[in-house]
CSV table of C-alpha atoms and ligand atoms in Angstrom, one decimal:
chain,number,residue,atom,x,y,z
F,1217,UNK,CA,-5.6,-35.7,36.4
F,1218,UNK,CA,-5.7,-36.1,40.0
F,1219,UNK,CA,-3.3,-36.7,42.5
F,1220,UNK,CA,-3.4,-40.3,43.2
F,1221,UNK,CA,-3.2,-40.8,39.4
F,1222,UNK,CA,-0.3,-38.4,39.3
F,1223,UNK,CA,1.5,-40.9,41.9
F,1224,UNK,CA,0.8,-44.0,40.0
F,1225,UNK,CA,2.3,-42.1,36.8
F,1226,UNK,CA,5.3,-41.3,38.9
F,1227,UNK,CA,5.8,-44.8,40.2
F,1228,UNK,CA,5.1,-46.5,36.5
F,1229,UNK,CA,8.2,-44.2,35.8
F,1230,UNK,CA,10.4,-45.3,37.7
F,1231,UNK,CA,10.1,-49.1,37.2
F,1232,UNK,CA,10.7,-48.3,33.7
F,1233,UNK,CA,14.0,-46.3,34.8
F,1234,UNK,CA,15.3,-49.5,36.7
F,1235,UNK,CA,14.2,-51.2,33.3
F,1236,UNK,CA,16.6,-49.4,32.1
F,1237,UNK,CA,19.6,-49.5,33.9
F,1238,UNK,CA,21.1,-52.4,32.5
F,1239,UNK,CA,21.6,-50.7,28.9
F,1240,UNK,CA,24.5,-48.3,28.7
F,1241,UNK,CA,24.6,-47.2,32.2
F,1242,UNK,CA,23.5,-43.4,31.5
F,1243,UNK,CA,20.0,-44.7,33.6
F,1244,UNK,CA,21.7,-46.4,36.3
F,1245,UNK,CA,23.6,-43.2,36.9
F,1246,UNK,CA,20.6,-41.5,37.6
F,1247,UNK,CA,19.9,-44.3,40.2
F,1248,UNK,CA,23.2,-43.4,41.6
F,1249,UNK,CA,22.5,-39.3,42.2
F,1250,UNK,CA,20.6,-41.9,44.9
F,1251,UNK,CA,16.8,-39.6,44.4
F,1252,UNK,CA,14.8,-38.1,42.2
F,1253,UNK,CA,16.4,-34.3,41.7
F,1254,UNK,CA,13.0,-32.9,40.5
F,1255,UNK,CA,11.9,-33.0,43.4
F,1256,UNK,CA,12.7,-30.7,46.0
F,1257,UNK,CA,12.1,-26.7,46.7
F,1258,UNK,CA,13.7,-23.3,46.1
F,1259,UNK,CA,15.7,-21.8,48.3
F,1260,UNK,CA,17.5,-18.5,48.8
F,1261,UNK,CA,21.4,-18.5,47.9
F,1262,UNK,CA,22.9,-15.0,47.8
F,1263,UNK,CA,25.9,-17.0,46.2
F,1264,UNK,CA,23.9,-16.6,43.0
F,1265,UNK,CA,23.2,-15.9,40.2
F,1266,UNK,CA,26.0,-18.3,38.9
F,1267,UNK,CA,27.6,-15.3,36.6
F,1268,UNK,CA,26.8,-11.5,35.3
F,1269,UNK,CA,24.6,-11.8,32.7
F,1270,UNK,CA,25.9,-8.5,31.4
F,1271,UNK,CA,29.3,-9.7,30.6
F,1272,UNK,CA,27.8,-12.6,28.5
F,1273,UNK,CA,27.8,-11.3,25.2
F,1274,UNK,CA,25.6,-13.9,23.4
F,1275,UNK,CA,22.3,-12.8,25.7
F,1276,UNK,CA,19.0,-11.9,22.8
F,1277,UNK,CA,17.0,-8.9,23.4
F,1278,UNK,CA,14.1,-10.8,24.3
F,1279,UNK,CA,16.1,-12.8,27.2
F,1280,UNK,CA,17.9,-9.9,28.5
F,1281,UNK,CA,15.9,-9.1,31.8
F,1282,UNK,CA,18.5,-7.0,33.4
F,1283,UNK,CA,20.2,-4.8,30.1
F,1284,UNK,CA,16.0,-3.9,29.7
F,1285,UNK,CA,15.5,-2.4,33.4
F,1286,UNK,CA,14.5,-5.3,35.5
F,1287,UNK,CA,14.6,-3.2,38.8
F,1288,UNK,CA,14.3,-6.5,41.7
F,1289,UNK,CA,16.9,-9.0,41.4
F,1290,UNK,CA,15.7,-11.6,43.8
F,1291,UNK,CA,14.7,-13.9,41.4
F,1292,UNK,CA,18.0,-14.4,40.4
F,1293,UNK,CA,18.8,-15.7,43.9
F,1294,UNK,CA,17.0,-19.2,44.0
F,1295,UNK,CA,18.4,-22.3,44.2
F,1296,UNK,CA,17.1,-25.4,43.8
F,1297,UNK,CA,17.4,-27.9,46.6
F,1298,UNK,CA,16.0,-31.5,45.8
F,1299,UNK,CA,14.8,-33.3,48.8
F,1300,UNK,CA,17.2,-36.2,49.0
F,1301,UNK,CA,20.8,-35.2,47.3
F,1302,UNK,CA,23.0,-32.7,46.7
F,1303,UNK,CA,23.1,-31.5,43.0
F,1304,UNK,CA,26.6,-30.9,42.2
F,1305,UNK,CA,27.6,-27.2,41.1
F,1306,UNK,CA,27.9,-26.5,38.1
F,1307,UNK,CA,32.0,-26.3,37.2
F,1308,UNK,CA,32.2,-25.0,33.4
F,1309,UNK,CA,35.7,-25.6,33.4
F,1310,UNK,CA,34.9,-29.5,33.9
F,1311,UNK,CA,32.3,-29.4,31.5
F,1312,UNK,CA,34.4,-27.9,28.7
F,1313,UNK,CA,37.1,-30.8,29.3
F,1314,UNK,CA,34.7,-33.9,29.8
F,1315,UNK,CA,33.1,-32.6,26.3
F,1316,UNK,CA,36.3,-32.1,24.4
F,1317,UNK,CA,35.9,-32.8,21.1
F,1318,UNK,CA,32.1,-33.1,21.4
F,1319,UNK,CA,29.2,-31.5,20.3
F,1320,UNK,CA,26.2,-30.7,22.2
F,1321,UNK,CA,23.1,-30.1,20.5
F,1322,UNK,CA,19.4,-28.8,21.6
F,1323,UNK,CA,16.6,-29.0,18.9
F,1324,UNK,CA,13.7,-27.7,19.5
F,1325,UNK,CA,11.8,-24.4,20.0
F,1326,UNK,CA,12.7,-20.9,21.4
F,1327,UNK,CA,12.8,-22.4,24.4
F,1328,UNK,CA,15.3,-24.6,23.4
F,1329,UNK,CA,17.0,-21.1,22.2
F,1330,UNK,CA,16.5,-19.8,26.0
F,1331,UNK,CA,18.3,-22.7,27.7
F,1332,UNK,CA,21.4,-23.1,25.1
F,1333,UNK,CA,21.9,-19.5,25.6
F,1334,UNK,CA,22.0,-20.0,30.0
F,1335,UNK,CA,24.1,-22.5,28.9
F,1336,UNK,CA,26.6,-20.4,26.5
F,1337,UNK,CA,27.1,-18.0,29.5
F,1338,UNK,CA,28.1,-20.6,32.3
F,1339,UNK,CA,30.0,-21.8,30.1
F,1340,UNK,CA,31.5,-18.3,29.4
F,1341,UNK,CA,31.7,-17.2,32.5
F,1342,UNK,CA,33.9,-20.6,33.3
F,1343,UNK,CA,37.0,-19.4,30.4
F,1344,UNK,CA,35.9,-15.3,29.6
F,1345,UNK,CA,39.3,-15.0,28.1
F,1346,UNK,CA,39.4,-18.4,25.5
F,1347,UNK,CA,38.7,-18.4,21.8
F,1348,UNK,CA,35.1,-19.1,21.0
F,1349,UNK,CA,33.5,-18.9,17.5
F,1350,UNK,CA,29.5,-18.3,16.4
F,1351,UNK,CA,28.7,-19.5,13.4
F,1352,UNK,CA,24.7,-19.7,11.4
F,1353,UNK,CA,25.0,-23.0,9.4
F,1354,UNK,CA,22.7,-24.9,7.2
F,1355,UNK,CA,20.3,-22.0,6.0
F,1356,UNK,CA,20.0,-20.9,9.1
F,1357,UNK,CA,18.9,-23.7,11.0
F,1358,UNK,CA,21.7,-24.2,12.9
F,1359,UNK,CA,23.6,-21.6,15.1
F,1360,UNK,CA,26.8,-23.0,17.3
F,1361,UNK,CA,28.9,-21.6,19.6
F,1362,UNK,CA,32.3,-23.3,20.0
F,1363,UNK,CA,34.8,-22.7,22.5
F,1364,UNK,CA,37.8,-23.4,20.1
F,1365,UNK,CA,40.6,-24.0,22.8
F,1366,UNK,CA,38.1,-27.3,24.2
F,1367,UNK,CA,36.9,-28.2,20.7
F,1368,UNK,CA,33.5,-28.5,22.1
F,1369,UNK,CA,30.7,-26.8,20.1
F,1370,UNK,CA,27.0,-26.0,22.0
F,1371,UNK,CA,24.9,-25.9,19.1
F,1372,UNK,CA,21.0,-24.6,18.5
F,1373,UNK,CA,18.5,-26.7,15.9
F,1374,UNK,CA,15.6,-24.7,15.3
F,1375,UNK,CA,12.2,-27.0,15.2
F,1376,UNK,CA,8.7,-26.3,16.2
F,1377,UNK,CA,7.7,-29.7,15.9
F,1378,UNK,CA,10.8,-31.9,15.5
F,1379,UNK,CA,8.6,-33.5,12.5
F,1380,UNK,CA,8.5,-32.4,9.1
F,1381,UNK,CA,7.2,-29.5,7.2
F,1382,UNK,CA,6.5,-30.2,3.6
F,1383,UNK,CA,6.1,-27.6,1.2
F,1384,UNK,CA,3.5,-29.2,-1.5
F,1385,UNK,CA,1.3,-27.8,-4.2
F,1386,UNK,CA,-1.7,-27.5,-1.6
F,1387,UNK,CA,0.5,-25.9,1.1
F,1388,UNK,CA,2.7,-26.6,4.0
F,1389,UNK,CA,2.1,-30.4,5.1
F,1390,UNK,CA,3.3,-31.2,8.7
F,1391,UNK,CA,4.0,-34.8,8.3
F,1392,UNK,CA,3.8,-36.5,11.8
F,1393,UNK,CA,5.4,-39.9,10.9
F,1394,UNK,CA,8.9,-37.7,9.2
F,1395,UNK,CA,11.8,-36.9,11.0
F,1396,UNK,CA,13.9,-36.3,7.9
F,1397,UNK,CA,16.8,-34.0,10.6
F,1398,UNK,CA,17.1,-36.6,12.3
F,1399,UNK,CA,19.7,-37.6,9.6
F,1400,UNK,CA,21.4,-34.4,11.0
F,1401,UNK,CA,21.3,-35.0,14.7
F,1402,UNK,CA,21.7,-38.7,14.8
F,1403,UNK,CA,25.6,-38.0,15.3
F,1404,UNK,CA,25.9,-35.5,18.0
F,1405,UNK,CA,27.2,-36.5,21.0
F,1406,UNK,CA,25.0,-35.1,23.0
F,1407,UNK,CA,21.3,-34.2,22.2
F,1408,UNK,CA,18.6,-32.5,24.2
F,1409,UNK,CA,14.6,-32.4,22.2
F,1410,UNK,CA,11.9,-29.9,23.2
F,1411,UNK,CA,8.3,-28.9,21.6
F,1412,UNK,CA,5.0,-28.2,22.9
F,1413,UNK,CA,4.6,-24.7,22.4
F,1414,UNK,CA,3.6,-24.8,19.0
F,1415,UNK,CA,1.4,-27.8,18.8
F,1416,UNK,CA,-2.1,-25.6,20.3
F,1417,UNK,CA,-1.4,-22.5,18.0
F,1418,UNK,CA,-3.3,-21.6,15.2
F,1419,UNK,CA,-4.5,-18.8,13.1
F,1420,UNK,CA,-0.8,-16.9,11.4
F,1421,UNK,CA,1.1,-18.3,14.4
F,1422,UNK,CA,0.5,-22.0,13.1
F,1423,UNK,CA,3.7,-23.1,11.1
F,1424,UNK,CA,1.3,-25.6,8.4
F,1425,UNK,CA,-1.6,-25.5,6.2
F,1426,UNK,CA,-2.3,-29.4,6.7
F,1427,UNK,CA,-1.1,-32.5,8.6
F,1428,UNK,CA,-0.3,-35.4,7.3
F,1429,UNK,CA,-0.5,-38.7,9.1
F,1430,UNK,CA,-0.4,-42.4,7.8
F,1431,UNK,CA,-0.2,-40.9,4.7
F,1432,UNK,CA,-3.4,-39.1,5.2
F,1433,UNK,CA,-4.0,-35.5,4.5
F,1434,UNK,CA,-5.8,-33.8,7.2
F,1435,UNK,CA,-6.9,-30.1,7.2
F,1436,UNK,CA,-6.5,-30.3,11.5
F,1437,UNK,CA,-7.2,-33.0,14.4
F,1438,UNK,CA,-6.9,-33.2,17.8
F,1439,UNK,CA,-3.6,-31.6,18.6
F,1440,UNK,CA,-3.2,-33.8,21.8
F,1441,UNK,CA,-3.1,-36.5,19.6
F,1442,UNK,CA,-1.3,-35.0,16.9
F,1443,UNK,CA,1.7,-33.8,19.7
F,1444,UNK,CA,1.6,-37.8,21.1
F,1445,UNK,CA,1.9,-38.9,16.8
F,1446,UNK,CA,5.3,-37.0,16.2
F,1447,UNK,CA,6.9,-38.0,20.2
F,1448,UNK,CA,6.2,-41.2,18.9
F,1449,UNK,CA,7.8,-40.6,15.3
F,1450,UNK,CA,10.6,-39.4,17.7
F,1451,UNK,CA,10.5,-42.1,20.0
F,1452,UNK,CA,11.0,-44.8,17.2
F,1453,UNK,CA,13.6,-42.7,15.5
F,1454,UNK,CA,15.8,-43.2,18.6
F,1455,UNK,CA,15.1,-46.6,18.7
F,1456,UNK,CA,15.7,-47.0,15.6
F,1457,UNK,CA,19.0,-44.9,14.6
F,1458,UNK,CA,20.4,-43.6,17.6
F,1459,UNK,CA,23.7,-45.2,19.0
F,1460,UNK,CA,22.8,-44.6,22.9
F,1461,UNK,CA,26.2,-46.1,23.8
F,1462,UNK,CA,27.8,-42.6,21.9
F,1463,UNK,CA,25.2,-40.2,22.1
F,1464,UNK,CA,23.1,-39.4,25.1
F,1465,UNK,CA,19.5,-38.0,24.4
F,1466,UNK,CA,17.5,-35.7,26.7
F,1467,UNK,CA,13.9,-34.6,26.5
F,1468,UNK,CA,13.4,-31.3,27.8
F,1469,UNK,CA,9.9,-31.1,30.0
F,1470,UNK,CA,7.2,-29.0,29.1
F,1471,UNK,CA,8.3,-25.6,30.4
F,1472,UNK,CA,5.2,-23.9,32.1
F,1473,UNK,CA,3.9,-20.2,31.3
F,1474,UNK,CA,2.3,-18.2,33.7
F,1475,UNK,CA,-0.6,-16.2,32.3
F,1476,UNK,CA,-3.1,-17.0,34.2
F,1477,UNK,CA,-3.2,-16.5,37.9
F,1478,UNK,CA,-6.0,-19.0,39.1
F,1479,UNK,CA,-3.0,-21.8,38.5
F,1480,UNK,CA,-1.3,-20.1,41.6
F,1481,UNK,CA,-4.3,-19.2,43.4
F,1482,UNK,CA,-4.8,-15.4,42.2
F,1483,UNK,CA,-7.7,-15.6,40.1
F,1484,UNK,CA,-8.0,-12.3,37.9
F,1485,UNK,CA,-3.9,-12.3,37.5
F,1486,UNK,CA,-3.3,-12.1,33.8
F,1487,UNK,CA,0.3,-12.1,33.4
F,1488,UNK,CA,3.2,-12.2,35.3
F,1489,UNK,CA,4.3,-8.8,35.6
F,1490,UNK,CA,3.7,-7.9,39.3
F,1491,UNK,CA,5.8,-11.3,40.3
F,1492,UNK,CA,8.6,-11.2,42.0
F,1493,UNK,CA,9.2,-14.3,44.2
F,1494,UNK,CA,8.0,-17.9,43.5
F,1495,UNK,CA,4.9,-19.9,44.4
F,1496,UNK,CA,5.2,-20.0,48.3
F,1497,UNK,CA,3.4,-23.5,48.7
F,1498,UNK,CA,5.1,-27.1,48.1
F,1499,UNK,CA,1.7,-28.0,45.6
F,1500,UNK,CA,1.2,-25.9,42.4
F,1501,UNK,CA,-2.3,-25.3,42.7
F,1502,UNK,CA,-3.2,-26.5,39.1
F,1503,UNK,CA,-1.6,-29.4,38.8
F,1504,UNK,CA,0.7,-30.9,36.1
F,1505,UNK,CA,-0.1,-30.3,32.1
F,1506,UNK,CA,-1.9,-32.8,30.2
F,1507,UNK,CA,1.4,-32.8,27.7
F,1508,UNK,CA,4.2,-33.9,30.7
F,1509,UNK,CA,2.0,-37.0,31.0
F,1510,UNK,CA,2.1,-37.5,26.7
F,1511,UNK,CA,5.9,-36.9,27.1
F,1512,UNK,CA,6.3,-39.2,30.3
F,1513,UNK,CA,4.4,-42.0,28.3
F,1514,UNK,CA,6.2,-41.9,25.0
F,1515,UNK,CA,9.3,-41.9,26.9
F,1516,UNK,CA,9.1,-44.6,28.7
F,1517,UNK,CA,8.1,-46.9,25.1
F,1518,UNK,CA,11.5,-46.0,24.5
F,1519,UNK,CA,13.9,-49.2,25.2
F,1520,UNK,CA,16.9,-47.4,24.8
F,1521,UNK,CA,18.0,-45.0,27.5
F,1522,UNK,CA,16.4,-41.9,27.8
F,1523,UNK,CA,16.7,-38.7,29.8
F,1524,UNK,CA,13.4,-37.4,30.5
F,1525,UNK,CA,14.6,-33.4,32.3
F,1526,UNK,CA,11.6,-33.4,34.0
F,1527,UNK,CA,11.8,-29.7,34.7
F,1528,UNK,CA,8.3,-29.0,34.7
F,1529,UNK,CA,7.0,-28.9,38.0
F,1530,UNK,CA,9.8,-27.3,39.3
F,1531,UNK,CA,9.5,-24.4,36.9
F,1532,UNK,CA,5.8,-23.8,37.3
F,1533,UNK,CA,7.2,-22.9,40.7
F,1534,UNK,CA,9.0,-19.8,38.8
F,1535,UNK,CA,6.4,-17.2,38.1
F,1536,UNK,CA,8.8,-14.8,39.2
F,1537,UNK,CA,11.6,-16.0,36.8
F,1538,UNK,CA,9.9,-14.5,33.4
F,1539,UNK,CA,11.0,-11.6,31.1
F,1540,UNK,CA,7.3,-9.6,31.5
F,1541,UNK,CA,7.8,-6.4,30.2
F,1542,UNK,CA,11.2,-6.1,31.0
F,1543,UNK,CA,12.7,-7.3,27.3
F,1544,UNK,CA,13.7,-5.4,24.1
F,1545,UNK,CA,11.2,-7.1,22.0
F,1546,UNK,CA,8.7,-4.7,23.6
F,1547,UNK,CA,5.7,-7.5,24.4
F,1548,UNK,CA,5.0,-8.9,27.8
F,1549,UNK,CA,6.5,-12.6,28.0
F,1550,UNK,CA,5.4,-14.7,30.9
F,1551,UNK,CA,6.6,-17.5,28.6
F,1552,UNK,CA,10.6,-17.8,28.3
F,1553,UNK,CA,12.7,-16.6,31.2
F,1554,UNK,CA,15.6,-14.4,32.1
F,1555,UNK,CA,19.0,-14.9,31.4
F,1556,UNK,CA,20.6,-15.3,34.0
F,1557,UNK,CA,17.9,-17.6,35.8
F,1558,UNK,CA,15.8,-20.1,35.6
F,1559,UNK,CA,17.6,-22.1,32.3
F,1560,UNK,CA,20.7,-21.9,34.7
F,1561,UNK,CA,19.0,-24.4,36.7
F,1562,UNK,CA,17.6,-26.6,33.7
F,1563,UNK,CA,21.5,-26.5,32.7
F,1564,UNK,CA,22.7,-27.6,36.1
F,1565,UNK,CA,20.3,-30.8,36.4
F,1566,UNK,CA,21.7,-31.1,32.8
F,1567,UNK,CA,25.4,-31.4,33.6
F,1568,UNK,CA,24.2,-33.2,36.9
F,1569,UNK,CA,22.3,-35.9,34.3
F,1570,UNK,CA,25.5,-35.8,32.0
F,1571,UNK,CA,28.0,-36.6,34.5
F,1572,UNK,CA,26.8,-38.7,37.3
H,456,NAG,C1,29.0,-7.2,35.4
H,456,NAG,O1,29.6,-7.0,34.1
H,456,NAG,C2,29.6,-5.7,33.7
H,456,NAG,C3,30.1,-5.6,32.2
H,456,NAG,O2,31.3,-6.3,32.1
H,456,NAG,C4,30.4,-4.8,34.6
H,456,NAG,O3,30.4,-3.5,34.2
H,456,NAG,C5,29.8,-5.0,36.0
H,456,NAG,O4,30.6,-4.3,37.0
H,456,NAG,C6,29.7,-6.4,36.4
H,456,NAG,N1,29.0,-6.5,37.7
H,456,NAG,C7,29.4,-7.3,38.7
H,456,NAG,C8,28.5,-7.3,39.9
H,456,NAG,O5,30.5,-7.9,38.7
H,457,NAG,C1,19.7,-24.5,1.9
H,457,NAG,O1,18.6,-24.0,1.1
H,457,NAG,C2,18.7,-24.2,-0.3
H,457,NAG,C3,17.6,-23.4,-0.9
H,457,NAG,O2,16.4,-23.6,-0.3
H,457,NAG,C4,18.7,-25.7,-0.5
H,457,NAG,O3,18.8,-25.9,-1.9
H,457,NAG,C5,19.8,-26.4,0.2
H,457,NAG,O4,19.7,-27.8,0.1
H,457,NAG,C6,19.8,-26.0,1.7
H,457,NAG,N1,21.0,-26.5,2.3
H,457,NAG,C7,21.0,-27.2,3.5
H,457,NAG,C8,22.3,-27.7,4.0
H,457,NAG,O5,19.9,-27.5,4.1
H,458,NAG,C1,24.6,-29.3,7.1
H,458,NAG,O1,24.0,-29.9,6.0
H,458,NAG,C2,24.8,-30.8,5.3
H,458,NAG,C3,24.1,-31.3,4.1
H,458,NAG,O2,22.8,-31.7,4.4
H,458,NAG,C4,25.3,-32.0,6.2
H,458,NAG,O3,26.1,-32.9,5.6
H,458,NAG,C5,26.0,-31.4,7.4
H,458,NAG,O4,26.2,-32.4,8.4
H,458,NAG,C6,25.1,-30.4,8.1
H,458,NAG,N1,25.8,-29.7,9.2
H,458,NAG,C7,25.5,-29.9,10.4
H,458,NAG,C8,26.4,-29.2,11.4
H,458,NAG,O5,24.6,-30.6,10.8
């Protein structure tokens, strides 16, 4: 995709935010932040990181950067400064007390695991001392965090796909027109989606057997296509059975992986190990994924309001801000991030989404 069409994209998406902003308002507020906060650059703020990721007690092994030797800390020194506003700071204190009696929910992948855990810790960090309880509920499938004195729970659905997996007599059937969960979600106050990792893998990694689409059984397809069938399943359910004027829904971007070094301009760079400060430029060499441009379509089908966290471009940025080696699940991970880092700033365009 090149640039010009890039632009074009970008202004298409915008008219169909001002489309918007006569629903609920939730749009028009992001009208009112007055620019686009996705836009904008990294800079060093030796007032971060925005807490001690060792005093956080709900950090996993596999997020734990600093606990597993990470010897440079300047990663965890960026800000992120969009061009044309200020993005508030993030005040866990506030957060806890707008959210009162709520419930926050992210469904999605295990990178929807790696930003509700940035998010436990501000939020920990903000009251170390108050009651809060972690619970697994549902088989599983659920894990919540709630800070009791605030009544507001932070919650984790675990989804590859957001669409079905059926277990029939020929195997596991992904169904791309079932959201069945949805049933579960569909009351939540707030609600923040993310998949794409899983859609390309195959071999053991890949979760089904068969895919199942208008009622077809399919042994594989085009996964592009497949990915753009279930954002659409998605896309209708909100349509369809969300109440947008009691629950505000986010889509989480395509968070970027940095395996390969020609996509920064250091052919023969296969991981991220040696990185330790982000992509110097203002253009990421290799351009935007084919998937934001899937998710930035679907989206904006949607008619009722929709948060796209369009923390893509900004995180390709972050080469710097993976685990690599340094992680107690012993394999080198340029794909999720540290904690504290990177998911501190997906959670503080989050708050600045939820309560402009
Ligand atoms: C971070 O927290 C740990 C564990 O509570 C503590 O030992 C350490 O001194 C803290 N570091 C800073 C810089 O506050
Ligand atoms: C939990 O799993 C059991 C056995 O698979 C199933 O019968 C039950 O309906 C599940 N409960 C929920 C809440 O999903
Ligand atoms: C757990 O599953 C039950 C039965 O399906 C449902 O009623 C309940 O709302 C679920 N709990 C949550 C927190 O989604």
């Amino acid at each position: 995709m090149g640039l010009f069409q890039a632009i074009i994209t970008i202004v298409v998406f915008s008219c169909s935010y001002l489309a918007h902003a006569n629903g609920n308002g939730f749009e028009l507020r992001r009208q009112e932040i007055g620019c686009n906060m996705y836009q904008g650059k990294w800079i060093f703020d030796n007032s971060y990181p925005l807490y001690n990721s060792s005093a956080c007690p709900f950090i996993r092994k596999e997020f734990d950067c600093i606990k597993y030797g990470r010897p440079d800390h300047l990663y965890l020194k960026y800000r992120w400064r969009p061009s044309n506003c200020q993005l508030p700071r993030f005040n866990g204190q506030s957060f806890l007390k707008r959210f009162k009696g709520k419930k926050v929910m992210f469904i999605g992948d295990s990178l929807s695991l790696n930003f509700w855990q940035s998010l436990i810790c501000m939020l920990h960090a903000a009251v170390p001392n108050s009651n809060i309880i972690s619970q697994v509920l549902n088989n599983s499938t659920i894990s919540s965090i709630t800070f009791q004195d605030y009544d507001v729970s932070v919650m984790l659905f675990r989804s590859h796909y957001l669409v079905d997996i059926d277990e029939e007599s020929i195997g596991r059937v992904l169904n791309l027109n079932s959201m069945r969960n949805g049933n579960l979600w569909k009351d939540i106050d707030v609600l923040v989606f993310n998949t794409w990792l899983w859609w390309y893998r195959k071999g053991p990694k890949q979760q089904w057997d068969y895919l199942k689409v208008e009622g077809k059984i399919v042994k594989d397809m085009d996964r592009m296509v497949a990915f753009r069938t279930a954002l659409t399943t998605w896309a209708k359910w909100v349509d369809s059975n969300v109440d947008t004027k009691r629950t505000k829904v986010i889509f989480q971007g395509v968070s970027p992986s940095h395996y390969n070094g020609a996509d920064w301009n250091e052919p023969g760079v296969k991981n991220c190990m040696k990185e330790t400060k982000p992509f110097a430029g203002s253009v990421y060499p290799v351009g935007l994924p084919e998937a934001s441009y899937v998710i930035r379509e679907v989206i904006s089908s949607i008619k009722k309001p929709v948060h796209l966290l369009d923390v893509t471009a900004l995180s390709q940025f972050r080469k710097d801000a993976h685990p690599s080696s340094y992680n107690g699940v012993k394999r080198m991970d340029c794909t999720h991030w540290c904690v504290a880092g990177l998911t501190d700033t997906w959670n503080e365009l989050l708050y600045a989404a939820l309560i402009a």
